[in-house]
Coordinates of C-alpha atoms and ligand atoms in Angstrom, one line a residue:
Chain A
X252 CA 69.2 66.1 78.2
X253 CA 72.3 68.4 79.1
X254 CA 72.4 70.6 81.7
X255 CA 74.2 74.0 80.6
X256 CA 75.5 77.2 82.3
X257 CA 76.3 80.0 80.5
X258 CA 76.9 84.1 80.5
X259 CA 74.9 85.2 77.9
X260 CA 75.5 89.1 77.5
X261 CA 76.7 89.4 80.6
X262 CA 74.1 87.4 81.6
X263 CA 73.5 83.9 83.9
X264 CA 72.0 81.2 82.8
X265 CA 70.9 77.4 83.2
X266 CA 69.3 75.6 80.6
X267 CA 68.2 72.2 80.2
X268 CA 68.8 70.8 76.2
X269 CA 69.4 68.3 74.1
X270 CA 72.7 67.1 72.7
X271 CA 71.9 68.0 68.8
X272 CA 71.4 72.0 70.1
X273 CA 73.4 73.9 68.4
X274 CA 74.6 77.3 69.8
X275 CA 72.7 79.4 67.3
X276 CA 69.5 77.0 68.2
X277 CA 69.7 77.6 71.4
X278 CA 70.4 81.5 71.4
X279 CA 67.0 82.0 69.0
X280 CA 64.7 79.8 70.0
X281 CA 65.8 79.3 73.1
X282 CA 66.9 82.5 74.5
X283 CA 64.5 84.6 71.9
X284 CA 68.1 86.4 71.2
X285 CA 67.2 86.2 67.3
X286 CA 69.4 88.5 66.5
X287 CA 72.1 86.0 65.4
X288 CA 71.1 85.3 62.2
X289 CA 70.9 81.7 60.4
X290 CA 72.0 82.5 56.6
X291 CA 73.3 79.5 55.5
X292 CA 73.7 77.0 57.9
X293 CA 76.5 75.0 56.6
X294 CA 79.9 76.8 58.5
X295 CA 79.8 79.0 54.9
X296 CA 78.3 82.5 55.1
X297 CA 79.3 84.3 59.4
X298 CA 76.1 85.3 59.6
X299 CA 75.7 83.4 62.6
X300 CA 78.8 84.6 63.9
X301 CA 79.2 85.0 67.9
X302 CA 82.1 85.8 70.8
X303 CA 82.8 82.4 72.9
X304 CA 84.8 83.5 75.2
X305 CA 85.6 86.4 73.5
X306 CA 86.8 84.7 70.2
X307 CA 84.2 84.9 67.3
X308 CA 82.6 81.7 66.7
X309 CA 79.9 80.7 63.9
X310 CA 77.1 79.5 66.1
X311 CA 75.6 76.9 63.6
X312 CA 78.7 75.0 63.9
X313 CA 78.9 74.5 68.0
X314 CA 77.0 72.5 70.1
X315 CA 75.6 74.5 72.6
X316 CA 76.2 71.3 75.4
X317 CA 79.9 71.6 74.2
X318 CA 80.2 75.4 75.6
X319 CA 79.1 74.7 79.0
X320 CA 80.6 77.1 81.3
X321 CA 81.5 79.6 78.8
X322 CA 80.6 83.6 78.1
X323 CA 79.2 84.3 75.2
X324 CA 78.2 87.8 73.4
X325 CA 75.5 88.5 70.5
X326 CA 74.5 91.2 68.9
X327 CA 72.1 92.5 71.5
X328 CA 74.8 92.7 73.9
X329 CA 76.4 95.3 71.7
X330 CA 74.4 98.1 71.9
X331 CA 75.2 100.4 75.0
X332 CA 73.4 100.3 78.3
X333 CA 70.9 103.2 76.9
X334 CA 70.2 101.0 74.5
X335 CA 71.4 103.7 72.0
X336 CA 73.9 102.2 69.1
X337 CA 77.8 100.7 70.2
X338 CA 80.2 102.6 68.5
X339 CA 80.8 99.6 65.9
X340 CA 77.2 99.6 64.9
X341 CA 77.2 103.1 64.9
X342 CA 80.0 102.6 62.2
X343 CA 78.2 100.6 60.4
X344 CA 75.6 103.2 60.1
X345 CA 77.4 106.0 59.4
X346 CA 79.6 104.6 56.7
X347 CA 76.6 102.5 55.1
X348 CA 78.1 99.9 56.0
X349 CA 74.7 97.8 55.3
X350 CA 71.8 97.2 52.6
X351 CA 69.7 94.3 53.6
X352 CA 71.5 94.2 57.4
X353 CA 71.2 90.6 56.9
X354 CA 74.7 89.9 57.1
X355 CA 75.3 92.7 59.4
X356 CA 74.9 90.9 63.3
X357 CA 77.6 88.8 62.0
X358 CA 79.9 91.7 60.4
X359 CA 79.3 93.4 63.7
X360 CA 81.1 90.5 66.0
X361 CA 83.8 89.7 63.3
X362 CA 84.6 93.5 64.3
X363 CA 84.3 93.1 67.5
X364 CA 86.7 90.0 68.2
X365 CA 89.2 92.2 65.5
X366 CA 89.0 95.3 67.0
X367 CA 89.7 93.4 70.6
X368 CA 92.8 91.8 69.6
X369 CA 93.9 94.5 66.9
X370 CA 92.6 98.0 67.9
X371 CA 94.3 99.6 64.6
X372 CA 94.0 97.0 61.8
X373 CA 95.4 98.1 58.2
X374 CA 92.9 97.7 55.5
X375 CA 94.3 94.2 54.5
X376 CA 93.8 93.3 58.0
X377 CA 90.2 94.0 58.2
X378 CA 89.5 91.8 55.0
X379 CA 91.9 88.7 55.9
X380 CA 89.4 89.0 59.4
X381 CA 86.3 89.1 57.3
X382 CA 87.1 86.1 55.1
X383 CA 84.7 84.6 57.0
X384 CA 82.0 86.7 56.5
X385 CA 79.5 86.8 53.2
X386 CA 77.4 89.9 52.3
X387 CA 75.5 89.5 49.3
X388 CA 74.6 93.2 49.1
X389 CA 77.5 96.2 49.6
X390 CA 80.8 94.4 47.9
X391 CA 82.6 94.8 51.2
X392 CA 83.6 98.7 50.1
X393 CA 82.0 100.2 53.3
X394 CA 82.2 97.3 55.2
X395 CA 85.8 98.0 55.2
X396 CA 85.0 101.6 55.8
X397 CA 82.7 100.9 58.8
X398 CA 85.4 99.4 60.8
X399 CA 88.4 101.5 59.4
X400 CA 86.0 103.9 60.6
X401 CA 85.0 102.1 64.2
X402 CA 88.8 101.4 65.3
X403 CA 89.0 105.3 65.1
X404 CA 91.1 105.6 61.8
X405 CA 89.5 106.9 58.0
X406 CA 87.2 109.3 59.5
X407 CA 87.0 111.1 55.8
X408 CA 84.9 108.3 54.4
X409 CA 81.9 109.1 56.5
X410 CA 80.7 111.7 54.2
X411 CA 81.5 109.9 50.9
X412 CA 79.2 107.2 52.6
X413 CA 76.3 109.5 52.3
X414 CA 75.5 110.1 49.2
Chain B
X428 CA 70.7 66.8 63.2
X429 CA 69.4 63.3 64.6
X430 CA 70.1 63.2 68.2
X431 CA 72.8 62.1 69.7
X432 CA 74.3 60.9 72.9
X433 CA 77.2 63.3 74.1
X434 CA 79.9 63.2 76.7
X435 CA 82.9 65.5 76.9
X436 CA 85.6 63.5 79.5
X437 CA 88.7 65.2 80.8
X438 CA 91.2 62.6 80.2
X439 CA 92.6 60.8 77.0
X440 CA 91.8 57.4 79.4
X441 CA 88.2 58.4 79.4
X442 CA 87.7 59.4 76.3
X443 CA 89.4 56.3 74.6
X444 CA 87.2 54.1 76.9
X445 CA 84.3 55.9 75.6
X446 CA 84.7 55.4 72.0
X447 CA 84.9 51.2 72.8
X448 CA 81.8 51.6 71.5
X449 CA 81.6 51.3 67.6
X450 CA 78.7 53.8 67.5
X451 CA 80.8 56.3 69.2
X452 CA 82.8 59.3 67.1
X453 CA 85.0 61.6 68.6
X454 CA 84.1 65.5 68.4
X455 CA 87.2 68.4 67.9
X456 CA 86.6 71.8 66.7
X457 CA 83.4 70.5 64.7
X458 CA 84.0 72.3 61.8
X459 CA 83.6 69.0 59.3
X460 CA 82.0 66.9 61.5
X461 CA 79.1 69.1 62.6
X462 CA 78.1 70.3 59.2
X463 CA 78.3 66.8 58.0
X464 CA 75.8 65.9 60.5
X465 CA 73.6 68.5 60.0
X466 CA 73.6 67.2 56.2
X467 CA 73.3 63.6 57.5
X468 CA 76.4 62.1 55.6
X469 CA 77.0 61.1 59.4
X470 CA 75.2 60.1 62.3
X471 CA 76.9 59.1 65.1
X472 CA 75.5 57.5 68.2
X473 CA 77.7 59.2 70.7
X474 CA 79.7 61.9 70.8
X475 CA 82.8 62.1 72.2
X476 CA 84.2 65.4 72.7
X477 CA 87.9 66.0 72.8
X478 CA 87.5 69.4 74.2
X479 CA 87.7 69.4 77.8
X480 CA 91.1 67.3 77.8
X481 CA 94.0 69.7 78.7
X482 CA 96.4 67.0 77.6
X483 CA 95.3 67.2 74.1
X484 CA 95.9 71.3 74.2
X485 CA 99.3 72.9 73.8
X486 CA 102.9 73.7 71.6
X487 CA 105.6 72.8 73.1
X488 CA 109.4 72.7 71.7
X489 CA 111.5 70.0 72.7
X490 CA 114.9 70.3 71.0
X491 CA 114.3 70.4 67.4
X492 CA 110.6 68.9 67.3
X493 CA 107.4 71.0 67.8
X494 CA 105.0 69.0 69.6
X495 CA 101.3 70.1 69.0
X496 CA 98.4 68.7 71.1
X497 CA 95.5 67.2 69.0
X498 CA 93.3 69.2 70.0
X499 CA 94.8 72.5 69.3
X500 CA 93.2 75.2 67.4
X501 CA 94.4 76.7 64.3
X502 CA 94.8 79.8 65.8
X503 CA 96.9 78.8 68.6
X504 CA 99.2 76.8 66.0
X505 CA 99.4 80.3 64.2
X506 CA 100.6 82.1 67.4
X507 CA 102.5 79.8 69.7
X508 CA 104.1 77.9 66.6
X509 CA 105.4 81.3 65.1
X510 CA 108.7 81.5 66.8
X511 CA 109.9 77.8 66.2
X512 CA 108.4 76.7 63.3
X513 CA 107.3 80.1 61.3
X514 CA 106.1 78.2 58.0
X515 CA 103.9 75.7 59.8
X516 CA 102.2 78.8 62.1
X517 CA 102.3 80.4 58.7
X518 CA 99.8 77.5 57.3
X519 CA 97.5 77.5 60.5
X520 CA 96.9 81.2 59.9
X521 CA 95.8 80.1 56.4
X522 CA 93.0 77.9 57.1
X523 CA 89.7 78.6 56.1
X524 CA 88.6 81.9 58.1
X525 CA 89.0 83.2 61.8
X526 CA 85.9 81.2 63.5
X527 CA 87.3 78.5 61.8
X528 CA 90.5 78.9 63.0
X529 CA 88.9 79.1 66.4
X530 CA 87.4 76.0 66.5
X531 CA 89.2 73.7 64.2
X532 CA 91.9 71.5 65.6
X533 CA 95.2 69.8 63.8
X534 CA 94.3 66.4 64.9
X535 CA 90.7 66.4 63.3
X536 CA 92.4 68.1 60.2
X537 CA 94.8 65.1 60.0
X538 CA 92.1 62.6 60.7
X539 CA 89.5 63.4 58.3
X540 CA 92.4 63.9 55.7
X541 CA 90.5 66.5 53.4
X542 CA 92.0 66.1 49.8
X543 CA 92.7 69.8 49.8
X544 CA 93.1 70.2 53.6
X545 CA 96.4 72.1 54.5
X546 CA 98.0 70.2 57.8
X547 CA 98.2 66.9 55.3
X548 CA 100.9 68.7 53.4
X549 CA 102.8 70.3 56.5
X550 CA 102.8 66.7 58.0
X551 CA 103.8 65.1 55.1
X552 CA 106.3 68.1 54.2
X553 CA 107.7 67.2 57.4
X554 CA 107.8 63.9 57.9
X555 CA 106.1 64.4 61.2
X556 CA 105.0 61.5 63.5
X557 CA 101.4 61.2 64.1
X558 CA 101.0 60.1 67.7
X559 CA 98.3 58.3 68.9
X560 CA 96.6 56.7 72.4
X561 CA 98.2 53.6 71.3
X562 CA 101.2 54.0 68.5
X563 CA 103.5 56.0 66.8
X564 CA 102.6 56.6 62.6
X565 CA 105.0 57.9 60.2
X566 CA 103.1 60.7 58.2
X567 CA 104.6 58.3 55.3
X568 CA 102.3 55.4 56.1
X569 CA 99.5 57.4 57.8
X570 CA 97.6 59.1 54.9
X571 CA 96.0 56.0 52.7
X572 CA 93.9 57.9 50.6
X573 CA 91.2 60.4 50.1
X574 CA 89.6 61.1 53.8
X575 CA 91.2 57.9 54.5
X576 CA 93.6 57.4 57.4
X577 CA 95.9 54.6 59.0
X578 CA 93.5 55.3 62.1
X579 CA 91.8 51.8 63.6
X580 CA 88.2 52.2 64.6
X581 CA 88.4 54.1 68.4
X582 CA 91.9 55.3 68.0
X583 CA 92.5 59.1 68.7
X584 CA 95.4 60.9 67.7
X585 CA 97.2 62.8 70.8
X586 CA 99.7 65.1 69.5
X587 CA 101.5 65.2 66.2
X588 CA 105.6 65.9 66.5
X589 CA 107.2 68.0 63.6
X590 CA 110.8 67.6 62.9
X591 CA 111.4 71.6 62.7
X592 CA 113.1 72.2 59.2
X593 CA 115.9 75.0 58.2
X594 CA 113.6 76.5 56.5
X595 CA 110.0 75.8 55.0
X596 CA 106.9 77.8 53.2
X597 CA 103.6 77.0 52.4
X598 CA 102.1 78.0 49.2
X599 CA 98.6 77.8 49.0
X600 CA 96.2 78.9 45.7
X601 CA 93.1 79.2 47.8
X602 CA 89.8 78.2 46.2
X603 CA 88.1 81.6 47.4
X604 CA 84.3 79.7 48.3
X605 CA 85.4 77.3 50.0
X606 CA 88.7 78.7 51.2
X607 CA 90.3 75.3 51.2
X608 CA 93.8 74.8 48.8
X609 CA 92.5 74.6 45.4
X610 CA 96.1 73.6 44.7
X611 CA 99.0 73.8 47.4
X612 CA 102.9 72.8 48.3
X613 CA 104.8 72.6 51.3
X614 CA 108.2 72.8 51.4
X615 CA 110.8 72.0 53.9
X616 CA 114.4 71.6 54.0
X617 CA 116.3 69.9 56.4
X618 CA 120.3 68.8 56.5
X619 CA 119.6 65.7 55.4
X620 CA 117.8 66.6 52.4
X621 CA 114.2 68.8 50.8
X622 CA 110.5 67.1 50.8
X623 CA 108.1 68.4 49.0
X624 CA 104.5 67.7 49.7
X625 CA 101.2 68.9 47.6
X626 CA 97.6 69.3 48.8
X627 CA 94.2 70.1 47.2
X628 CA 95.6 68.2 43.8
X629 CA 95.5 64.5 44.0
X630 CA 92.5 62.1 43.8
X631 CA 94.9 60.3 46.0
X632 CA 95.4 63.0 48.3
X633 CA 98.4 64.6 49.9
X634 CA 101.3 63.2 47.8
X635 CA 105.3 63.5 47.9
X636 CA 106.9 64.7 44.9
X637 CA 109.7 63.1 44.5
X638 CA 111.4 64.8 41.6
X639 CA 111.3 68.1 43.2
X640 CA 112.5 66.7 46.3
X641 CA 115.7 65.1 44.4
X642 CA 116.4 68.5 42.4
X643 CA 116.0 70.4 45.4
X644 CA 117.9 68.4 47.7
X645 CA 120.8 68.8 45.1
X646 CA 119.8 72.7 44.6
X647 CA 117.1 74.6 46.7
X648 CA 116.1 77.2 44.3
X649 CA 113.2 77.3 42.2
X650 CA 115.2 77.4 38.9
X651 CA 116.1 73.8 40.1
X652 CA 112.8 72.4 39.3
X653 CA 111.7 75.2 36.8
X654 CA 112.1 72.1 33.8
X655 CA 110.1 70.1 36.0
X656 CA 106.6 69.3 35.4
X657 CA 103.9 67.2 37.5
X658 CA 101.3 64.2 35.3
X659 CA 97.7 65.3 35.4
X660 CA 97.5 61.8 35.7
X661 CA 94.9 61.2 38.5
X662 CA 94.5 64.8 39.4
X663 CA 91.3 66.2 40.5
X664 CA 89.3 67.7 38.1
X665 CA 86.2 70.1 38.7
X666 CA 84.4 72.7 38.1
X667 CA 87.1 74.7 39.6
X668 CA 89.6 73.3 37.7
X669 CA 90.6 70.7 35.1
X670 CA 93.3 68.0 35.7
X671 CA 95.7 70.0 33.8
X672 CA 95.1 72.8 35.5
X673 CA 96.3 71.5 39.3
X674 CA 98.9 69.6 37.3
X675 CA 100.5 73.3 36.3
X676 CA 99.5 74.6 39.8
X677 CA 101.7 71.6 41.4
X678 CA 104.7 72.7 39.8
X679 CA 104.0 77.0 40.5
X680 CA 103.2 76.4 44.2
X681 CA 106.4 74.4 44.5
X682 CA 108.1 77.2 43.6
X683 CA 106.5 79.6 44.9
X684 CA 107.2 77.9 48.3
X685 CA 110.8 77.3 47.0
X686 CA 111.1 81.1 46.9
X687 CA 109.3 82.2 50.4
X688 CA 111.7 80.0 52.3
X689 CA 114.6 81.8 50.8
Ligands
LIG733 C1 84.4 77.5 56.0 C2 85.5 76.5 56.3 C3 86.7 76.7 55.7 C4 87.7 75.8 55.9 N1 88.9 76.0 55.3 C5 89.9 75.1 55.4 C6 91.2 75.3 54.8 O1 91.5 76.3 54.2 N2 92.2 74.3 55.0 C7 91.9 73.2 55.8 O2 92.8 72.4 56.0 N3 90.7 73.0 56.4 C8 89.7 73.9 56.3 N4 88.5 73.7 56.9 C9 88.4 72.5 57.7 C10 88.8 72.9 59.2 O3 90.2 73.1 59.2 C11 88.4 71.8 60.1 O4 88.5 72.4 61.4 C12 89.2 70.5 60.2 O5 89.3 69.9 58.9 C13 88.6 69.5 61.1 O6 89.0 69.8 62.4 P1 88.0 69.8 63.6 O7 88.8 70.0 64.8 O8 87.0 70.8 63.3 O9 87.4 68.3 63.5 P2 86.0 67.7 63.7 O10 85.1 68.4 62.7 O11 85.6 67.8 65.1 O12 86.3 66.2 63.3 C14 86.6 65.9 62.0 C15 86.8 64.3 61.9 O13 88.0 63.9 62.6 C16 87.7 63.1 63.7 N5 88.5 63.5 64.8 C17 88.6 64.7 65.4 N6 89.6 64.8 66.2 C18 90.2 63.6 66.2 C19 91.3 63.0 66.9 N7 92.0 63.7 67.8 N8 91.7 61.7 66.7 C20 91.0 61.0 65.8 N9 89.9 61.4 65.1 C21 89.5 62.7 65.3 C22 86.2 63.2 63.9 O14 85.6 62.1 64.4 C23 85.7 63.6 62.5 O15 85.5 62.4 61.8 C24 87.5 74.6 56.7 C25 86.3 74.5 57.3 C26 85.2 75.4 57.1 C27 83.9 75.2 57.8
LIG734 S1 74.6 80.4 59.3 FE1 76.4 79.9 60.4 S2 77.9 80.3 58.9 FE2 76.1 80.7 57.8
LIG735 S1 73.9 93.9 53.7 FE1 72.7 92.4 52.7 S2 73.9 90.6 53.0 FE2 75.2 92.2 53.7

């Protein structure tokens, strides 16, 4: 067993596991922080995509004893203190930026880690960030919208969104 | 997953003392070798993580060499590389996606030698020097093969030093699933002549081609090697393309490349 310290959401917290836990492992079952979804498990799909540290990581592919020390965010630690929608969700909402929402935690912390480094990515931009990241339902239009729409530029969309 | 023993020293000493034992594998970004756990093509005993070693992390320029730590990230190859060695950052930013890029390090690129990995092809573009805890390897004599390298049993590469080129480009056809090369070439040029080296094609592997490296040493242009074409022979063929296929690919990407350096 591995004794691990991390900053979940702002967070503390020490947790006893074993070696094979991986990071999305121990944020759902361990954590309840479910969240951060599992689509494929294989590296492939982003659903499982988190911020180590700032930088977004696919949780099924790090072992949680590997990131001891380190700060990580998920999708509940987006929303504002209110509990009401963070702007990027709220994106995501208003642009339709969603079907199934599946995908969406995932879309969400791409953004997120973009938006951070790059506060006014062109369009290009925001699809070379989401290479990583697989939605089987919207074909990416308002995806792109969402977070043209979150980093403050594209406003128009939001009612072409609605339909 | 089986279980696993798992240590994460600080020091190159420590970690090379810790994979003495033949059960023991070391850990980098985890991009390959966790997924191929978690599909049991590998089951390692021990662990040994290479990411708590500050000695394996950095990009440094001496002269006209770029030393990269083993343990570098992608994405820190694409930033601190860009203002030395613009077509090697270039290629880091290429790799797969941005968590990849995050977590995935040069020296477990070059180690598990992907046959459509990109950092072969820089290395071997470049005739870089693969250094290890123990030797020096010429990127000539390191890659052997399909996911096979010169490493011994317990050897861990350290950093890997890149002659910097005059000028260089990577041209890469991306297989869009898996975001690997389906097909790519890198190409540098340096004083002393042009090498040439393709990815994502070979059952072999990276390879050197050496006719484009002879026209191109003689002209650096793509019309140089525009008569030129690459044998299908022992090219990989499937479902995303036929042997023929790459074979064509070898000879666009080369000049492709051949046109970004300028
Ligand atoms: C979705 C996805 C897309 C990808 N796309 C690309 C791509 O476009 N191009 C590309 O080139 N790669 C791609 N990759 C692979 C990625 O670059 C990996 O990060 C890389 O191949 C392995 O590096 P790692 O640090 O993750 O190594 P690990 O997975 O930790 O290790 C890989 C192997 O190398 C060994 N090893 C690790 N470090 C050392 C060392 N210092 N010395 C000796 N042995 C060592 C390990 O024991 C293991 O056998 C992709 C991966 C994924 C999941
Ligand atoms: S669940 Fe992690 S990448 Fe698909
Ligand atoms: S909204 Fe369904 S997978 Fe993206």
């Amino acid at each position: 067993m591995h004794k691990l310290t991390m900053v979940v959401n702002g967070q503390q917290m020490t947790a006893e596991i074993e070696a094979r836990t991986l990071l999305s492992g121990f944020l759902r079952d361990r954590l309840g922080l479910t969240g951060t979804h599992i689509g494929c498990d294989t590296s492939q799909c982003g659903a499982c995509m988190v911020l180590v540290n700032g930088q977004a990581v696919k949780a099924c592919s790090v072992l949680a004893a590997d990131l001891d020390g380190v700060e990580v965010t998920t999708i509940e630690g987006m929303a504002n203190p209110d509990g009401s929608l963070g702007h990027i969700q709220q994106a995501f909402q208003d642009c339709h930026g969603l079907q199934c929402g599946f995908c969406t935690p995932g879309m969400v912390m791409s953004t997120a880690a973009l938006l951070a480094e790059n506060p006014k990515p062109t369009e290009d931009e925001v699809r070379h960030s989401l290479e990583g990241n697989i939605c089987r339902c919207t074909g990416y239009q308002n995806i792109v919208r969402a977070v043209m729409a979150a980093s403050g530029q594209d406003q128009g969309t939001k009612a072409t969104a609605h339909v | 997953m089986y279980d696993f023993n798992f240590l994460k020293p600080t020091s190159v000493a420590d970690a090379v003392a810790a994979l003495i034992d033949e059960d023991a594998q070391p850990l980098s970004g985890g991009q390959t070798l966790i997924p191929a756990m978690k599909a049991r093509l590998n089951a390692p005993g021990t662990l040994v993580s290479l990411t708590g070693i500050p000695e394996l992390v950095g990009v440094c320029c001496a002269g006209d060499t770029l030393v990269i730590g083993a343990a570098t990230t992608h994405a820190q190859v694409a930033r601190d590389a860009a203002g030395y060695f613009p077509g090697l950052a270039a290629l880091a930013g290429q790799i797969g996606d941005p968590a990849v890029r995050n977590r995935g390090t040069i020296g477990g690129s070059l180690a598990n030698n992907d046959p459509s990995a990109c950092y072969p092809a820089a290395a071997l573009g470049t005739g870089a020097t693969i250094v290890t805890d123990r030797r020096e390897i010429a990127a000539d004599d390191f890659f052997q093969g399909m996911f096979t390298t010169a490493l011994e049993n317990g050897e861990i590469i350290t950093s890997v030093r890149f002659p910097i080129p005059q000028a260089s480009a990577y041209a890469k056809f991306v297989q869009p699933a898996s975001r690997f090369a389906l097909t790519a070439a890198f190409v540098a040029r340096y004083a002393s002549g042009v090498r040439v080296a393709i990815t994502g094609a070979s059952e072999n592997g990276v390879f050197r081609w050496a006719e484009a490296e002879a026209a191109l040493s003689s002209d650096f242009s793509a019309e140089a090697i525009s008569g030129l074409s690459a044998s299908a022979h022992e090219m990989i063929a499937d479902l995303h393309g036929t042997a023929a296929y790459r074979a064509h690919l070898v000879g666009v990407m080369t000049r492709r490349a051949v046109t970004a350096a300028g």
